[in-house]
Short mmCIF file of C-alpha atoms in Angstrom, two decimals:
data_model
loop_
_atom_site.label_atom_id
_atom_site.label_comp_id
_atom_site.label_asym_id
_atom_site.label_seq_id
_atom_site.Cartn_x
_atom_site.Cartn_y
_atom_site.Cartn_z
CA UNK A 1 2.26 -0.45 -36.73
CA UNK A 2 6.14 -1.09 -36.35
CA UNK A 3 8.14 0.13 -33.67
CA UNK A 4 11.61 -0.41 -32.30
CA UNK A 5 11.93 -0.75 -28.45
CA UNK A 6 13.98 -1.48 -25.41
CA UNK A 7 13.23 -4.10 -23.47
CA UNK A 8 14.12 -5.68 -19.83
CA UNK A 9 14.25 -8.82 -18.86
CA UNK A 10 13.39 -9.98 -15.29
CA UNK A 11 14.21 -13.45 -15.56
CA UNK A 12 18.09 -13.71 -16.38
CA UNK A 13 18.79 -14.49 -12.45
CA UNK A 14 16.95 -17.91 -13.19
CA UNK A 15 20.12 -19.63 -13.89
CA UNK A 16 19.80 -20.75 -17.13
CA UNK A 17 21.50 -19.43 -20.14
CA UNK A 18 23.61 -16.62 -18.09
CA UNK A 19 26.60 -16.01 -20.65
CA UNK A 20 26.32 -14.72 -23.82
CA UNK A 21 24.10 -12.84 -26.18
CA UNK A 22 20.77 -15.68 -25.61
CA UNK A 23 19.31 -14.22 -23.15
CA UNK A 24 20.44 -10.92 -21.78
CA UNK A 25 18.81 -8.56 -18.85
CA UNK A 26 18.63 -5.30 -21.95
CA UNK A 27 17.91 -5.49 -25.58
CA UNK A 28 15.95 -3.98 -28.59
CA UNK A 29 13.93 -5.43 -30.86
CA UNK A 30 11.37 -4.19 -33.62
CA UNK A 31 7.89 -5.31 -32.98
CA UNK A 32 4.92 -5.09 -34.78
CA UNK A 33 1.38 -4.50 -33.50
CA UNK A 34 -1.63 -4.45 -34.89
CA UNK A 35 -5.37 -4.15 -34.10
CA UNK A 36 -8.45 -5.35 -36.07
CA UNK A 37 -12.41 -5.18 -35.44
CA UNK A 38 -14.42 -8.09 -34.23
CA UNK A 39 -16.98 -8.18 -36.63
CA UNK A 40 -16.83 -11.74 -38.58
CA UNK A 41 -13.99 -13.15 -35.24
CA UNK A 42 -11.67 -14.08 -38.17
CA UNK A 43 -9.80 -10.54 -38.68
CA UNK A 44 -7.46 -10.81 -35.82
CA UNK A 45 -6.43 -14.74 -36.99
CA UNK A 46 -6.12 -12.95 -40.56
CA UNK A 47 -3.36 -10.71 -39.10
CA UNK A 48 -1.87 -13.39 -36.80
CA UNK A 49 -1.28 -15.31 -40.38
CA UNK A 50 -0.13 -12.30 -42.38
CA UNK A 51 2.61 -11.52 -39.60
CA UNK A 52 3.67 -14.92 -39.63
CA UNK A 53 3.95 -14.71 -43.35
CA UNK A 54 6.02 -11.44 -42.83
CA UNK A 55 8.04 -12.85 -40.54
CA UNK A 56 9.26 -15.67 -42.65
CA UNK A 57 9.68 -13.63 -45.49
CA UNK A 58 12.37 -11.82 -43.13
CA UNK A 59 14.25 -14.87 -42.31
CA UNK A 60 14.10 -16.24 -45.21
CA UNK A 61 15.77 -13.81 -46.84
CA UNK A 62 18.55 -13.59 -44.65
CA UNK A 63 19.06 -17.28 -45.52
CA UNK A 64 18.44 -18.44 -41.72
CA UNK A 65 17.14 -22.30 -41.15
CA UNK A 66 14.34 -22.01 -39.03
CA UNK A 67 11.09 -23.51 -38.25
CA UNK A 68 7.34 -22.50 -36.88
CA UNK A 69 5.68 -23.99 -33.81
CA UNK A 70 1.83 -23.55 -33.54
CA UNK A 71 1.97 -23.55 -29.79
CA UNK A 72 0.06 -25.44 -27.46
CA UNK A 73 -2.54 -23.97 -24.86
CA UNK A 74 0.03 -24.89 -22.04
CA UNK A 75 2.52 -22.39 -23.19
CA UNK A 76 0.53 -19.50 -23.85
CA UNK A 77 0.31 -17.00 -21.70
CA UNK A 78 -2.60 -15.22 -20.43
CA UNK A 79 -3.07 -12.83 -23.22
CA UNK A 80 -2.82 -15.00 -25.81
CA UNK A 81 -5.50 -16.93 -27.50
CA UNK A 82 -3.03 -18.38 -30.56
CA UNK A 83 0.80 -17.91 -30.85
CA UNK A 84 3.63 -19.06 -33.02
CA UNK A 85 7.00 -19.59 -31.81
CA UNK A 86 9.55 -19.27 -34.96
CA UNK A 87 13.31 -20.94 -34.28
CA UNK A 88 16.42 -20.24 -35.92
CA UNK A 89 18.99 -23.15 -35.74
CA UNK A 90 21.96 -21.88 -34.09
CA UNK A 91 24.84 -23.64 -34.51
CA UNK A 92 26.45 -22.94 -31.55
CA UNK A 93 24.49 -24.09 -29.36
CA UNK A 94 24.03 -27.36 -31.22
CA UNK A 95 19.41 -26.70 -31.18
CA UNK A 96 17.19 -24.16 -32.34
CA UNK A 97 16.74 -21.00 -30.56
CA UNK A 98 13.68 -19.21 -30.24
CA UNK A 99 14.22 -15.75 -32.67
CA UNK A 100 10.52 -14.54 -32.80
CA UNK A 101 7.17 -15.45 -31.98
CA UNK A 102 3.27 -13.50 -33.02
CA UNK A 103 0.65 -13.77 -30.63
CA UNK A 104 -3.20 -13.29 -31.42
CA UNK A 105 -4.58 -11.54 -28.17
CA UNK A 106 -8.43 -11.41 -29.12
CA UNK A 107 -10.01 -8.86 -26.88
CA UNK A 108 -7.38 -9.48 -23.51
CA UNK A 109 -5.46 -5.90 -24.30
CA UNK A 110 -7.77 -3.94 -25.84
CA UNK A 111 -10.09 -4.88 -22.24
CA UNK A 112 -7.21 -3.59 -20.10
CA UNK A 113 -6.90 -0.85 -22.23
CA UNK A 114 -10.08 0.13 -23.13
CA UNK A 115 -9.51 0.33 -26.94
CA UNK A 116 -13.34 0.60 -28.36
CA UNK A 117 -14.59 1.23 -32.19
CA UNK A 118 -17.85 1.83 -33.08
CA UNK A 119 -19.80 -0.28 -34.91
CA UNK A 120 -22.28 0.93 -37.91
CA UNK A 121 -25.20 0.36 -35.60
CA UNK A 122 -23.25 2.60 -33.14
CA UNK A 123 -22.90 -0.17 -30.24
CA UNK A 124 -19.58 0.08 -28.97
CA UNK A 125 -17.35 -3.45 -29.37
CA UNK A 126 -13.93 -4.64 -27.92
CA UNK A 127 -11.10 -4.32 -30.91
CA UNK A 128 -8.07 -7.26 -31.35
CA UNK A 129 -4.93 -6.98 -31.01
CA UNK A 130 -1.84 -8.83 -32.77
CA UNK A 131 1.94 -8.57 -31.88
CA UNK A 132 4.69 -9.78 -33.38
CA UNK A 133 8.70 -9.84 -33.09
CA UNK A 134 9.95 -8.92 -36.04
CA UNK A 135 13.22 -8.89 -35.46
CA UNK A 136 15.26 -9.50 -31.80
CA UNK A 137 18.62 -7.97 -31.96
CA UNK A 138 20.82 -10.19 -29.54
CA UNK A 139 18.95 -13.48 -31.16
CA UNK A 140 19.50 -11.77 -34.51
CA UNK A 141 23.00 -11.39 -33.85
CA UNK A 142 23.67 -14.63 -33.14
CA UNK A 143 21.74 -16.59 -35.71
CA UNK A 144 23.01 -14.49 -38.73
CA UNK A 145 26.70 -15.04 -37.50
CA UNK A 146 26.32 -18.63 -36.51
CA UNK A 147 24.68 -19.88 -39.46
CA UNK A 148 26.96 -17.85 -42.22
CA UNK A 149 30.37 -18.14 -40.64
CA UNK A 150 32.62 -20.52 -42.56
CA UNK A 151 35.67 -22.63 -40.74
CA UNK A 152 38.02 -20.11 -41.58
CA UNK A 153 36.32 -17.56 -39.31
CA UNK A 154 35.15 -15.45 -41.40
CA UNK A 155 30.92 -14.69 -42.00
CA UNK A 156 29.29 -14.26 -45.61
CA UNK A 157 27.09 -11.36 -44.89
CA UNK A 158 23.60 -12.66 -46.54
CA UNK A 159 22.51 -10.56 -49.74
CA UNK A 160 19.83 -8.64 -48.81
CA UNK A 161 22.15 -7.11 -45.40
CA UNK A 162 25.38 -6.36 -48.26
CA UNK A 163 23.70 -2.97 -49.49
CA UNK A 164 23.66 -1.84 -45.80
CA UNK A 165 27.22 -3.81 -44.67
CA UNK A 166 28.63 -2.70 -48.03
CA UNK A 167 30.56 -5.66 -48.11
CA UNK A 168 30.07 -9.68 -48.78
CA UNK A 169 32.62 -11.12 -46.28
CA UNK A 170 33.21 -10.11 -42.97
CA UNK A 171 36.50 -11.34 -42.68
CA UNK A 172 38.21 -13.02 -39.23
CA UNK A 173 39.86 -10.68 -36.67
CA UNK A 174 43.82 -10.52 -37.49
CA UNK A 175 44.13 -9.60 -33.98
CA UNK A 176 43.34 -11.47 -30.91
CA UNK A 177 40.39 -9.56 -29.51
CA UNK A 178 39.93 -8.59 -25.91
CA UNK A 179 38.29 -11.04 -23.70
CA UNK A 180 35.50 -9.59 -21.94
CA UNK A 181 35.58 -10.19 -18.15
CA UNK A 182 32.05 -9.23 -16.24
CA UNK A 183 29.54 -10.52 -13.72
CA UNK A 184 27.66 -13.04 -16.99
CA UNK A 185 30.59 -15.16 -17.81
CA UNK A 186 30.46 -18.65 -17.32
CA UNK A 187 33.85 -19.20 -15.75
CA UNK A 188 35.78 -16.26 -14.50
CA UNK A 189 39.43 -15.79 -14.37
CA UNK A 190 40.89 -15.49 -11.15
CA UNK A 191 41.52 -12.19 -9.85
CA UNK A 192 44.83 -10.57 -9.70
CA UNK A 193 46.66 -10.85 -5.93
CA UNK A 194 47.53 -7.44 -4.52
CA UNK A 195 50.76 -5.79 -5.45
CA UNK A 196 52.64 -5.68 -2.55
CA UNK A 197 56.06 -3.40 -2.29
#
């Protein structure tokens, strides 16, 4: 199952990262879920793989460097048994930025939510679940533009995005575009005095 969704992030009043597109308090991103039986206690590790595979068929195409981690037991969280983080190299911030990342949850979800299939002897077992990101938007966003922009400003839209773009080139502003002025920029402008008369 795909779906699109919105979602909120508590943690942008940590400190870190709070300009910019990286990590913002609203976004949407496409997700995929999916949910296997526990028969053989490979299916679920199947999917993991095959969502992995998906999602590197996605950046690849858009012609983004990136990279897999298998990550370690001290940064999963508690639902996950196995997840991969996959990192785009973003030029702009000089490292790789986390873009995605597919989680194998064994039977932690499907506990909490009491998702149950029958088995052919009609016992009742615990079903896996998988999620993956397939696509962030902000992180999206950034690593497309980053990574295809030449030094005269302009960005060569990747091939598979030119059907939908209908264009190659997205060619530099010939205007000087508004500068946005708002509670997550890193330094502020000073405020205009009063008018007095």
């Amino acid at each position: 199952t795909v779906c699109s969704s919105t979602c909120y992030r508590a943690e942008t009043d940590t400190g870190r990262e709070t300009w910019g597109l990286y990590r913002v308090h609203h976004f949407n991103k496409v997700e995929m879920f999916g949910v296997t039986a526990d028969e053989t206690g490979e299916e679920s590790s199947q999917l993991l793989e095959e969502f992995v595979s998906l999602q590197k068929e996605m950046f690849s195409a858009l012609e983004l460097h990136y990279r897999v981690l298998d990550m370690p037991t001290q940064e999963l969280g508690p639902p996950a048994y196995r997840k991969y983080d996959i990192e785009a190299w973003m030029p702009g911030r000089n490292s790789y930025g986390e873009i995605s990342s597919a989680s194998n949850c064994t039977d932690y979800q499907s506990r909490r939510l009491n998702i149950l299939y029958e088995r052919e002897d009609g016992s009742l077992q615990y079903a896996h679940t998988v999620n993956a990101t397939a696509c962030a938007i902000p992180r999206m966003i950034i690593s497309i533009l980053e990574t295809h922009q030449t030094k005269d400003g302009s960005v060569h839209v990747p091939q598979v995005l030119q059907p939908y773009l209908g264009l190659e080139v997205i060619e530099k502003p010939k205007y000087t575009p508004l500068k946005y002025i708002g509670p997550n920029q890193h330094s502020r402008p000073p405020r205009p005095g009063s008018n007095t008369r």
